PDB file of C-alpha atoms and ligand atoms in Angstrom:
ATOM      1  CA  MET A  25      31.082 169.139  80.482  1.00  0.00           C
ATOM      2  CA  GLN A  26      32.039 166.511  83.063  1.00  0.00           C
ATOM      3  CA  ARG A  27      29.665 166.264  86.028  1.00  0.00           C
ATOM      4  CA  TYR A  28      30.370 165.205  89.622  1.00  0.00           C
ATOM      5  CA  PHE A  29      28.078 164.513  92.568  1.00  0.00           C
ATOM      6  CA  ILE A  30      29.523 166.158  95.671  1.00  0.00           C
ATOM      7  CA  ASP A  31      29.119 164.957  99.261  1.00  0.00           C
ATOM      8  CA  GLU A  32      28.115 167.432 101.958  1.00  0.00           C
ATOM      9  CA  ASN A  33      31.416 167.025 103.829  1.00  0.00           C
ATOM     10  CA  CYS A  34      33.422 168.155 100.757  1.00  0.00           C
ATOM     11  CA  ILE A  35      31.766 171.603 100.700  1.00  0.00           C
ATOM     12  CA  HIS A  36      33.455 174.505 102.520  1.00  0.00           C
ATOM     13  CA  ASP A  37      31.623 177.764 101.695  1.00  0.00           C
ATOM     14  CA  ASP A  38      32.339 178.396  97.995  1.00  0.00           C
ATOM     15  CA  LEU A  39      35.130 175.819  97.865  1.00  0.00           C
ATOM     16  CA  ILE A  40      34.989 172.076  97.324  1.00  0.00           C
ATOM     17  CA  MET A  41      37.681 169.724  98.569  1.00  0.00           C
ATOM     18  CA  ILE A  42      37.031 166.901  96.184  1.00  0.00           C
ATOM     19  CA  ASP A  43      36.904 163.314  97.518  1.00  0.00           C
ATOM     20  CA  THR A  44      39.577 160.786  96.610  1.00  0.00           C
ATOM     21  CA  TYR A  45      37.493 158.974  93.987  1.00  0.00           C
ATOM     22  CA  ASN A  46      36.507 162.109  92.053  1.00  0.00           C
ATOM     23  CA  HIS A  47      39.986 163.573  92.506  1.00  0.00           C
ATOM     24  CA  LYS A  48      41.544 160.531  90.885  1.00  0.00           C
ATOM     25  CA  HIS A  49      39.018 160.743  88.039  1.00  0.00           C
ATOM     26  CA  MET A  50      39.850 164.426  87.452  1.00  0.00           C
ATOM     27  CA  GLN A  51      43.607 163.853  87.481  1.00  0.00           C
ATOM     28  CA  LYS A  52      44.067 160.436  85.912  1.00  0.00           C
ATOM     29  CA  VAL A  53      41.071 160.055  83.583  1.00  0.00           C
ATOM     30  CA  MET A  54      40.212 163.617  82.583  1.00  0.00           C
ATOM     31  CA  ARG A  55      43.773 164.977  82.994  1.00  0.00           C
ATOM     32  CA  TYR A  56      42.393 168.296  84.196  1.00  0.00           C
ATOM     33  CA  ARG A  57      44.629 171.267  84.972  1.00  0.00           C
ATOM     34  CA  ASN A  58      44.077 174.391  87.039  1.00  0.00           C
ATOM     35  CA  GLY A  59      41.514 176.607  85.316  1.00  0.00           C
ATOM     36  CA  ASN A  60      39.451 173.741  83.861  1.00  0.00           C
ATOM     37  CA  GLN A  61      35.757 173.864  84.697  1.00  0.00           C
ATOM     38  CA  VAL A  62      33.384 171.120  85.786  1.00  0.00           C
ATOM     39  CA  VAL A  63      29.731 170.866  86.770  1.00  0.00           C
ATOM     40  CA  CYS A  64      29.123 169.898  90.408  1.00  0.00           C
ATOM     41  CA  ILE A  65      25.812 168.667  91.760  1.00  0.00           C
ATOM     42  CA  LEU A  66      25.466 169.431  95.460  1.00  0.00           C
ATOM     43  CA  PRO A  67      23.520 167.212  97.884  1.00  0.00           C
ATOM     44  CA  HIS A  68      20.068 168.700  97.290  1.00  0.00           C
ATOM     45  CA  GLY A  69      20.435 168.744  93.529  1.00  0.00           C
ATOM     46  CA  GLN A  70      21.605 172.362  93.166  1.00  0.00           C
ATOM     47  CA  THR A  71      23.970 172.461  90.215  1.00  0.00           C
ATOM     48  CA  TYR A  72      26.937 174.846  89.890  1.00  0.00           C
ATOM     49  CA  LEU A  73      29.823 175.489  87.577  1.00  0.00           C
ATOM     50  CA  TYR A  74      33.128 175.159  89.459  1.00  0.00           C
ATOM     51  CA  GLU A  75      36.679 175.984  88.441  1.00  0.00           C
ATOM     52  CA  ILE A  76      39.603 173.808  89.448  1.00  0.00           C
ATOM     53  CA  THR A  77      41.944 176.115  91.388  1.00  0.00           C
ATOM     54  CA  ASP A  78      44.402 173.497  92.690  1.00  0.00           C
ATOM     55  CA  ILE A  79      44.343 170.163  90.875  1.00  0.00           C
ATOM     56  CA  GLU A  80      47.101 168.699  93.066  1.00  0.00           C
ATOM     57  CA  ALA A  81      45.149 169.360  96.275  1.00  0.00           C
ATOM     58  CA  GLY A  82      41.742 168.763  94.658  1.00  0.00           C
ATOM     59  CA  ILE A  83      40.276 172.204  95.322  1.00  0.00           C
ATOM     60  CA  LEU A  84      37.505 173.772  93.229  1.00  0.00           C
ATOM     61  CA  ARG A  85      35.933 177.240  93.469  1.00  0.00           C
ATOM     62  CA  GLN A  86      32.277 177.979  92.760  1.00  0.00           C
ATOM     63  CA  LYS A  87      31.649 180.116  89.660  1.00  0.00           C
ATOM     64  CA  GLU A  88      27.936 180.232  88.922  1.00  0.00           C
ATOM     65  CA  LEU A  89      24.598 178.567  89.451  1.00  0.00           C
ATOM     66  CA  ILE A  90      23.341 176.483  86.548  1.00  0.00           C
ATOM     67  CA  ASN A  91      19.596 176.431  86.124  1.00  0.00           C
ATOM     68  CA  GLU A  92      18.679 173.024  84.822  1.00  0.00           C
ATOM     69  CA  ASP A  93      16.158 170.290  85.418  1.00  0.00           C
ATOM     70  CA  HIS A  94      16.769 166.807  84.130  1.00  0.00           C
ATOM     71  CA  GLU A  95      14.479 164.989  86.587  1.00  0.00           C
ATOM     72  CA  LEU A  96      11.108 163.379  85.864  1.00  0.00           C
ATOM     73  CA  ASP A  97       8.368 165.560  87.340  1.00  0.00           C
ATOM     74  CA  VAL A  98       6.945 162.603  89.289  1.00  0.00           C
ATOM     75  CA  ALA A  99       8.670 160.351  91.822  1.00  0.00           C
ATOM     76  CA  VAL A 100       8.808 156.805  90.478  1.00  0.00           C
ATOM     77  CA  THR A 101       9.566 153.887  92.782  1.00  0.00           C
ATOM     78  CA  LEU A 102      10.435 150.593  91.112  1.00  0.00           C
ATOM     79  CA  ILE A 103       9.804 147.516  93.261  1.00  0.00           C
ATOM     80  CA  TYR A 104      11.667 144.825  91.417  1.00  0.00           C
ATOM     81  CA  GLY A 105      11.899 141.047  91.784  1.00  0.00           C
ATOM     82  CA  LEU A 106      15.646 140.500  92.095  1.00  0.00           C
ATOM     83  CA  PRO A 107      16.839 138.636  88.980  1.00  0.00           C
ATOM     84  CA  LYS A 108      19.811 136.313  88.792  1.00  0.00           C
ATOM     85  CA  ASN A 109      23.343 137.118  87.579  1.00  0.00           C
ATOM     86  CA  ASP A 110      24.232 140.634  86.549  1.00  0.00           C
ATOM     87  CA  LYS A 111      20.798 141.571  85.198  1.00  0.00           C
ATOM     88  CA  PHE A 112      20.150 143.609  88.321  1.00  0.00           C
ATOM     89  CA  GLU A 113      23.156 145.808  87.615  1.00  0.00           C
ATOM     90  CA  PHE A 114      21.901 146.343  84.072  1.00  0.00           C
ATOM     91  CA  VAL A 115      18.485 147.399  85.402  1.00  0.00           C
ATOM     92  CA  LEU A 116      20.057 149.708  88.011  1.00  0.00           C
ATOM     93  CA  GLN A 117      21.969 151.521  85.292  1.00  0.00           C
ATOM     94  CA  LYS A 118      19.149 151.750  82.749  1.00  0.00           C
ATOM     95  CA  ALA A 119      16.423 152.606  85.265  1.00  0.00           C
ATOM     96  CA  THR A 120      18.635 155.464  86.495  1.00  0.00           C
ATOM     97  CA  GLU A 121      18.984 156.785  82.958  1.00  0.00           C
ATOM     98  CA  LEU A 122      15.216 156.598  82.609  1.00  0.00           C
ATOM     99  CA  GLY A 123      14.628 158.697  85.729  1.00  0.00           C
ATOM    100  CA  VAL A 124      13.660 156.271  88.501  1.00  0.00           C
ATOM    101  CA  GLN A 125      13.823 157.807  91.976  1.00  0.00           C
ATOM    102  CA  ARG A 126      13.903 154.701  94.164  1.00  0.00           C
ATOM    103  CA  ILE A 127      14.615 151.028  93.532  1.00  0.00           C
ATOM    104  CA  VAL A 128      13.319 148.441  95.976  1.00  0.00           C
ATOM    105  CA  PRO A 129      14.553 144.892  95.255  1.00  0.00           C
ATOM    106  CA  PHE A 130      12.432 142.031  96.579  1.00  0.00           C
ATOM    107  CA  LEU A 131      12.449 138.254  96.856  1.00  0.00           C
ATOM    108  CA  SER A 132       9.250 136.331  96.204  1.00  0.00           C
ATOM    109  CA  LYS A 133       7.966 132.796  95.838  1.00  0.00           C
ATOM    110  CA  ARG A 134       9.159 132.409  92.258  1.00  0.00           C
ATOM    111  CA  SER A 135      12.500 134.185  92.582  1.00  0.00           C
ATOM    112  CA  ILE A 136      15.186 132.053  90.971  1.00  0.00           C
ATOM    113  CA  ILE A 137      18.152 133.695  92.696  1.00  0.00           C
ATOM    114  CA  LYS A 138      19.186 132.223  96.027  1.00  0.00           C
ATOM    115  CA  THR A 139      20.277 135.045  98.292  1.00  0.00           C
ATOM    116  CA  ASP A 140      19.285 136.974 101.411  1.00  0.00           C
ATOM    117  CA  ALA A 141      19.325 140.543 102.691  1.00  0.00           C
ATOM    118  CA  LYS A 142      22.760 140.129 104.284  1.00  0.00           C
ATOM    119  CA  THR A 143      24.414 138.832 101.112  1.00  0.00           C
ATOM    120  CA  PHE A 144      22.665 141.517  99.074  1.00  0.00           C
ATOM    121  CA  ALA A 145      23.901 144.237 101.449  1.00  0.00           C
ATOM    122  CA  LYS A 146      27.509 143.238 100.755  1.00  0.00           C
ATOM    123  CA  LYS A 147      27.073 144.330  97.142  1.00  0.00           C
ATOM    124  CA  THR A 148      25.591 147.719  98.021  1.00  0.00           C
ATOM    125  CA  GLU A 149      28.811 149.648  97.491  1.00  0.00           C
ATOM    126  CA  ARG A 150      29.147 148.309  93.954  1.00  0.00           C
ATOM    127  CA  TYR A 151      25.472 149.059  93.234  1.00  0.00           C
ATOM    128  CA  GLN A 152      25.843 152.627  94.580  1.00  0.00           C
ATOM    129  CA  LYS A 153      28.745 153.186  92.208  1.00  0.00           C
ATOM    130  CA  ILE A 154      26.612 152.059  89.269  1.00  0.00           C
ATOM    131  CA  LEU A 155      23.800 154.417  90.330  1.00  0.00           C
ATOM    132  CA  LYS A 156      26.172 157.362  90.758  1.00  0.00           C
ATOM    133  CA  GLU A 157      27.937 156.867  87.432  1.00  0.00           C
ATOM    134  CA  ALA A 158      24.655 156.390  85.559  1.00  0.00           C
ATOM    135  CA  SER A 159      23.279 159.556  87.215  1.00  0.00           C
ATOM    136  CA  GLU A 160      26.322 161.572  86.161  1.00  0.00           C
ATOM    137  CA  GLN A 161      26.235 160.198  82.642  1.00  0.00           C
ATOM    138  CA  SER A 162      22.525 160.919  82.188  1.00  0.00           C
ATOM    139  CA  TYR A 163      22.748 164.493  83.592  1.00  0.00           C
ATOM    140  CA  ARG A 164      20.595 163.715  86.587  1.00  0.00           C
ATOM    141  CA  GLN A 165      20.547 165.920  89.651  1.00  0.00           C
ATOM    142  CA  ARG A 166      19.719 163.158  92.017  1.00  0.00           C
ATOM    143  CA  ILE A 167      21.115 159.676  92.544  1.00  0.00           C
ATOM    144  CA  PRO A 168      18.283 157.144  92.915  1.00  0.00           C
ATOM    145  CA  GLU A 169      17.859 155.544  96.313  1.00  0.00           C
ATOM    146  CA  LEU A 170      18.486 151.804  96.570  1.00  0.00           C
ATOM    147  CA  THR A 171      16.766 150.196  99.542  1.00  0.00           C
ATOM    148  CA  PRO A 172      17.729 146.928 101.252  1.00  0.00           C
ATOM    149  CA  LEU A 173      16.373 143.673  99.829  1.00  0.00           C
ATOM    150  CA  ILE A 174      12.807 143.134 101.086  1.00  0.00           C
ATOM    151  CA  THR A 175      10.163 140.426 101.000  1.00  0.00           C
ATOM    152  CA  MET A 176       6.704 140.806  99.482  1.00  0.00           C
ATOM    153  CA  LYS A 177       5.269 141.462 102.957  1.00  0.00           C
ATOM    154  CA  GLU A 178       7.193 144.747 103.200  1.00  0.00           C
ATOM    155  CA  ILE A 179       5.940 146.228  99.932  1.00  0.00           C
ATOM    156  CA  SER A 180       3.319 148.408 101.648  1.00  0.00           C
ATOM    157  CA  GLN A 181       6.053 150.795 102.904  1.00  0.00           C
ATOM    158  CA  TYR A 182       6.848 151.863  99.381  1.00  0.00           C
ATOM    159  CA  LEU A 183       3.459 152.685  97.935  1.00  0.00           C
ATOM    160  CA  SER A 184       2.683 155.951  96.151  1.00  0.00           C
ATOM    161  CA  ASP A 185      -0.284 157.960  94.805  1.00  0.00           C
ATOM    162  CA  ILE A 186      -0.643 155.356  92.066  1.00  0.00           C
ATOM    163  CA  ASN A 187       0.473 151.732  92.405  1.00  0.00           C
ATOM    164  CA  LEU A 188       0.712 149.268  89.555  1.00  0.00           C
ATOM    165  CA  VAL A 189       1.914 145.688  89.349  1.00  0.00           C
ATOM    166  CA  ALA A 190       2.860 144.399  85.906  1.00  0.00           C
ATOM    167  CA  TYR A 191       1.174 141.016  85.825  1.00  0.00           C
ATOM    168  CA  GLU A 192       1.835 138.561  83.044  1.00  0.00           C
ATOM    169  CA  GLU A 193      -1.644 137.024  83.425  1.00  0.00           C
ATOM    170  CA  SER A 194      -3.260 140.430  82.728  1.00  0.00           C
ATOM    171  CA  SER A 195      -1.397 140.403  79.432  1.00  0.00           C
ATOM    172  CA  LYS A 196      -2.464 136.840  78.645  1.00  0.00           C
ATOM    173  CA  GLN A 197      -6.083 137.748  79.409  1.00  0.00           C
ATOM    174  CA  GLY A 198      -5.893 140.699  77.002  1.00  0.00           C
ATOM    175  CA  GLU A 199      -6.308 143.502  79.583  1.00  0.00           C
ATOM    176  CA  HIS A 200      -4.184 146.185  77.967  1.00  0.00           C
ATOM    177  CA  HIS A 201      -5.678 149.431  79.289  1.00  0.00           C
ATOM    178  CA  GLU A 202      -4.864 149.810  82.997  1.00  0.00           C
ATOM    179  CA  PHE A 203      -1.343 151.173  82.592  1.00  0.00           C
ATOM    180  CA  ALA A 204      -2.296 153.917  80.135  1.00  0.00           C
ATOM    181  CA  LYS A 205      -5.440 154.694  82.176  1.00  0.00           C
ATOM    182  CA  ALA A 206      -3.399 155.162  85.371  1.00  0.00           C
ATOM    183  CA  LEU A 207      -0.953 157.500  83.676  1.00  0.00           C
ATOM    184  CA  GLN A 208      -3.790 159.837  82.732  1.00  0.00           C
ATOM    185  CA  CYS A 209      -4.606 160.472  86.413  1.00  0.00           C
ATOM    186  CA  ASP A 210      -3.262 163.396  88.412  1.00  0.00           C
ATOM    187  CA  TYR A 211      -0.371 162.101  90.533  1.00  0.00           C
ATOM    188  CA  GLN A 212       2.930 163.140  92.097  1.00  0.00           C
ATOM    189  CA  SER A 213       4.279 159.690  92.847  1.00  0.00           C
ATOM    190  CA  LEU A 214       3.960 156.306  91.228  1.00  0.00           C
ATOM    191  CA  THR A 215       5.068 152.833  92.288  1.00  0.00           C
ATOM    192  CA  ILE A 216       5.581 150.150  89.659  1.00  0.00           C
ATOM    193  CA  ILE A 217       6.123 146.520  90.605  1.00  0.00           C
ATOM    194  CA  VAL A 218       7.744 143.949  88.328  1.00  0.00           C
ATOM    195  CA  GLY A 219       8.133 140.259  89.086  1.00  0.00           C
ATOM    196  CA  PRO A 220      11.234 138.050  88.818  1.00  0.00           C
ATOM    197  CA  GLU A 221      11.935 135.619  85.948  1.00  0.00           C
ATOM    198  CA  GLY A 222       9.372 133.155  87.287  1.00  0.00           C
ATOM    199  CA  GLY A 223       6.613 135.776  87.470  1.00  0.00           C
ATOM    200  CA  PHE A 224       4.118 136.177  90.328  1.00  0.00           C
ATOM    201  CA  ASP A 225       2.341 133.543  92.352  1.00  0.00           C
ATOM    202  CA  GLU A 226      -1.418 134.163  92.397  1.00  0.00           C
ATOM    203  CA  SER A 227      -1.394 134.530  96.201  1.00  0.00           C
ATOM    204  CA  GLU A 228       1.082 137.407  95.873  1.00  0.00           C
ATOM    205  CA  ILE A 229      -1.213 139.154  93.421  1.00  0.00           C
ATOM    206  CA  ILE A 230      -4.149 138.774  95.831  1.00  0.00           C
ATOM    207  CA  GLN A 231      -1.997 140.216  98.618  1.00  0.00           C
ATOM    208  CA  MET A 232      -1.084 143.218  96.451  1.00  0.00           C
ATOM    209  CA  GLU A 233      -4.662 143.772  95.317  1.00  0.00           C
ATOM    210  CA  GLU A 234      -5.656 143.921  98.983  1.00  0.00           C
ATOM    211  CA  LEU A 235      -3.242 146.855  99.311  1.00  0.00           C
ATOM    212  CA  GLY A 236      -5.011 148.619  96.446  1.00  0.00           C
ATOM    213  CA  ILE A 237      -2.309 147.845  93.900  1.00  0.00           C
ATOM    214  CA  VAL A 238      -3.725 147.551  90.381  1.00  0.00           C
ATOM    215  CA  CYS A 239      -2.665 144.789  87.970  1.00  0.00           C
ATOM    216  CA  CYS A 240      -1.701 145.876  84.482  1.00  0.00           C
ATOM    217  CA  SER A 241      -0.489 144.429  81.233  1.00  0.00           C
ATOM    218  CA  LEU A 242       2.556 145.639  79.330  1.00  0.00           C
ATOM    219  CA  GLY A 243       1.116 144.602  75.985  1.00  0.00           C
ATOM    220  CA  LYS A 244       0.686 141.400  74.055  1.00  0.00           C
ATOM    221  CA  ARG A 245       4.184 139.984  74.412  1.00  0.00           C
ATOM    222  CA  ILE A 246       5.749 138.632  77.606  1.00  0.00           C
ATOM    223  CA  LEU A 247       8.893 140.607  78.355  1.00  0.00           C
ATOM    224  CA  ARG A 248      11.959 139.409  80.199  1.00  0.00           C
ATOM    225  CA  SER A 249      12.097 140.543  83.789  1.00  0.00           C
ATOM    226  CA  GLU A 250      14.837 143.062  82.957  1.00  0.00           C
ATOM    227  CA  THR A 251      12.940 144.463  79.951  1.00  0.00           C
ATOM    228  CA  ALA A 252       9.653 145.020  81.799  1.00  0.00           C
ATOM    229  CA  PRO A 253      10.770 147.796  84.227  1.00  0.00           C
ATOM    230  CA  LEU A 254      12.600 149.607  81.441  1.00  0.00           C
ATOM    231  CA  TYR A 255       9.520 149.450  79.240  1.00  0.00           C
ATOM    232  CA  MET A 256       7.397 150.872  82.079  1.00  0.00           C
ATOM    233  CA  LEU A 257       9.854 153.674  82.823  1.00  0.00           C
ATOM    234  CA  SER A 258      10.077 154.529  79.120  1.00  0.00           C
ATOM    235  CA  VAL A 259       6.298 154.753  78.865  1.00  0.00           C
ATOM    236  CA  ILE A 260       6.163 156.969  81.984  1.00  0.00           C
ATOM    237  CA  GLY A 261       8.884 159.219  80.552  1.00  0.00           C
ATOM    238  CA  TYR A 262       6.997 159.434  77.268  1.00  0.00           C
ATOM    239  CA  SER A 263       3.748 160.365  78.991  1.00  0.00           C
ATOM    240  CA  ARG A 264       5.376 162.982  81.279  1.00  0.00           C
ATOM    241  CA  GLU A 265       7.922 164.566  78.952  1.00  0.00           C
ATOM    242  CA  LEU A 266       7.143 163.921  75.296  1.00  0.00           C
ATOM    243  CA  MET A 267       3.352 163.984  75.263  1.00  0.00           C
ATOM    244  CA  LYS A 268       3.059 167.432  76.877  1.00  0.00           C
TER     245      LYS A 268
HETATM  246  N1  SAM B   3       7.394 133.301  83.823  1.00  0.00           N
HETATM  247  C1  SAM B   3       6.286 134.150  83.451  1.00  0.00           C
HETATM  248  C2  SAM B   3       5.418 133.507  82.403  1.00  0.00           C
HETATM  249  O1  SAM B   3       5.933 132.661  81.649  1.00  0.00           O
HETATM  250  O2  SAM B   3       4.251 133.862  82.303  1.00  0.00           O
HETATM  251  C3  SAM B   3       6.792 135.461  82.890  1.00  0.00           C
HETATM  252  C4  SAM B   3       7.435 136.331  83.898  1.00  0.00           C
HETATM  253  S1  SAM B   3       8.172 137.783  83.170  1.00  0.00           S
HETATM  254  C5  SAM B   3       9.621 137.114  82.461  1.00  0.00           C
HETATM  255  C6  SAM B   3       8.756 138.674  84.548  1.00  0.00           C
HETATM  256  C7  SAM B   3       7.889 139.824  84.981  1.00  0.00           C
HETATM  257  O3  SAM B   3       7.860 140.827  83.988  1.00  0.00           O
HETATM  258  C8  SAM B   3       6.449 139.511  85.241  1.00  0.00           C
HETATM  259  O4  SAM B   3       6.211 138.975  86.526  1.00  0.00           O
HETATM  260  C9  SAM B   3       5.787 140.858  85.083  1.00  0.00           C
HETATM  261  O5  SAM B   3       5.949 141.647  86.243  1.00  0.00           O
HETATM  262  C10 SAM B   3       6.592 141.462  83.961  1.00  0.00           C
HETATM  263  N2  SAM B   3       6.011 141.268  82.627  1.00  0.00           N
HETATM  264  C11 SAM B   3       6.645 140.812  81.531  1.00  0.00           C
HETATM  265  N3  SAM B   3       5.853 140.870  80.453  1.00  0.00           N
HETATM  266  C12 SAM B   3       4.666 141.371  80.859  1.00  0.00           C
HETATM  267  C13 SAM B   3       3.460 141.711  80.197  1.00  0.00           C
HETATM  268  N4  SAM B   3       3.286 141.520  78.896  1.00  0.00           N
HETATM  269  N5  SAM B   3       2.449 142.214  80.938  1.00  0.00           N
HETATM  270  C14 SAM B   3       2.597 142.414  82.262  1.00  0.00           C
HETATM  271  N6  SAM B   3       3.732 142.132  82.938  1.00  0.00           N
HETATM  272  C15 SAM B   3       4.760 141.631  82.244  1.00  0.00           C
END
């Protein structure tokens, strides 16, 4: 059944006055009529079945609570070296499907893309749309947060119970145990950090180690910067949902 994230200001007791974007989707894409039912996810993730009572005006009435949980049981923050071109959009979409809770893009010494926080901010609306649509498609109850573009110096704000940086040199040196070891610990939140196409400068790694962030390998092969976060999120999902 089609799912929609609903903003707080659309909710009026047990009625929803759907926003223009979702209204258009219901009428023009789904061709819904009065009596059709949809799943609505309210701002804190509560999920309800609603019935369309007036498709012309965009009014829905609450029917019943749906008990479901499609979220990872740990909060994963991905701090990600902004890649060039549209790779970032690809990662936003796939990381959402894989359950990420927060994405923090950063610029570092070896970033190839030439941009700044102001230019990045102009694309936020487009990025939010990607996050919302990927969340709906993957049955999530929460849309991941996308923070402003930061520099390496600001990373400390986004640390968690466990903090890992995927470091290509750890892979080259044959250290392949830290990631799996960390996932065996007891934790509620986890921050993973992945570098841009050019990888990390050694000074950045030293800076992160000083914050208690642990370097890890993602195996014997060097992955593209867009593959690495998706590999990490897949491994986390496997360890939290399929291994239990
Ligand atoms: N230019 C770097 C090189 O040739 O060594 C490779 C950088 S890689 C394309 C981009 C990022 O993905 C890295 O900074 C790291 O965070 C992550 N990464 C890719 N493969 C990895 C691996 N096998 N182990 C650890 N991190 C990896």
